[in-house]
mmCIF file of C-alpha atoms in Angstrom:
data_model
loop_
_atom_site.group_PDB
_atom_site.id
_atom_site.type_symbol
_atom_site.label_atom_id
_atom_site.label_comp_id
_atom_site.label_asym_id
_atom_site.label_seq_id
_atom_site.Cartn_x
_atom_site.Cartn_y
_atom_site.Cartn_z
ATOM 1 C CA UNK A 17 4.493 -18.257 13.319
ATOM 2 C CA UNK A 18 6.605 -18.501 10.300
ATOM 3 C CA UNK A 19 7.496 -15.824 7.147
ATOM 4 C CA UNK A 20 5.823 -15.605 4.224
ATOM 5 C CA UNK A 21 7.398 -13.569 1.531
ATOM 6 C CA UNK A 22 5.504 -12.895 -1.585
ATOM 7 C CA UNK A 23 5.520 -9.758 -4.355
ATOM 8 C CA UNK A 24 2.646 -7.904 -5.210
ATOM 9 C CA UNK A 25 2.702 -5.693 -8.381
ATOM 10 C CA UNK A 26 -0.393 -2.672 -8.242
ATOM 11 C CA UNK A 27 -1.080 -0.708 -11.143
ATOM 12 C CA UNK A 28 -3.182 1.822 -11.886
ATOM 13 C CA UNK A 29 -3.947 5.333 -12.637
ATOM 14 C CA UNK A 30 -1.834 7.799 -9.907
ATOM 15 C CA UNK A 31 -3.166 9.221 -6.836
ATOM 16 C CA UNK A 32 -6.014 6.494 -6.691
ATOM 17 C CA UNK A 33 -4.333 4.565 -3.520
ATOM 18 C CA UNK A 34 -1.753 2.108 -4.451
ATOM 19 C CA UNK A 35 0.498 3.069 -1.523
ATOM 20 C CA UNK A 36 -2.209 3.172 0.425
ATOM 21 C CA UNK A 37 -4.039 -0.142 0.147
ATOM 22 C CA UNK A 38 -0.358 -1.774 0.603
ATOM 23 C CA UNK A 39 0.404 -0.007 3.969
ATOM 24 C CA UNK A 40 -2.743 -1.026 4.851
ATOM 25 C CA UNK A 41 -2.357 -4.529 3.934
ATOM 26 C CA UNK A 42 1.001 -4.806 4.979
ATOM 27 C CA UNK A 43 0.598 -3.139 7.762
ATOM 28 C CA UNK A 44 -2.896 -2.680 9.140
ATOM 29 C CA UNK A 45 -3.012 1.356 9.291
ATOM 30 C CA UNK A 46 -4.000 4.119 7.298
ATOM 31 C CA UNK A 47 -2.637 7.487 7.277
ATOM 32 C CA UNK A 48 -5.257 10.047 6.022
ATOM 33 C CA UNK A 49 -2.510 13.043 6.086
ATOM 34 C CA UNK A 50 -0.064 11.339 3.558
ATOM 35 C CA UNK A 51 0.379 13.633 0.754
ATOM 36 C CA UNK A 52 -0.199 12.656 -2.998
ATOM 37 C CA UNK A 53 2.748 11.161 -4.742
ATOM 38 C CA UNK A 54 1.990 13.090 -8.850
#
């Protein structure tokens, strides 16, 4: 398989899931007990 490397810029309001939907992206989990970043 070979690397792809690519930048992603998210905006948005805070605490609405930008961290979130990356990790997720990136790398296929979600972690319900991470705290709010304000």
């Amino acid at each position: 398989m070979h690397r792809v490397d690519m930048k992603v810029v998210l905006l948005g309001h805070e605490a609405v899931g930008k961290t979130s939907i990356m990790q997720r992206f990136v790398n296929d989990r979600f972690n319900e007990s991470a705290p709010y970043q304000n």
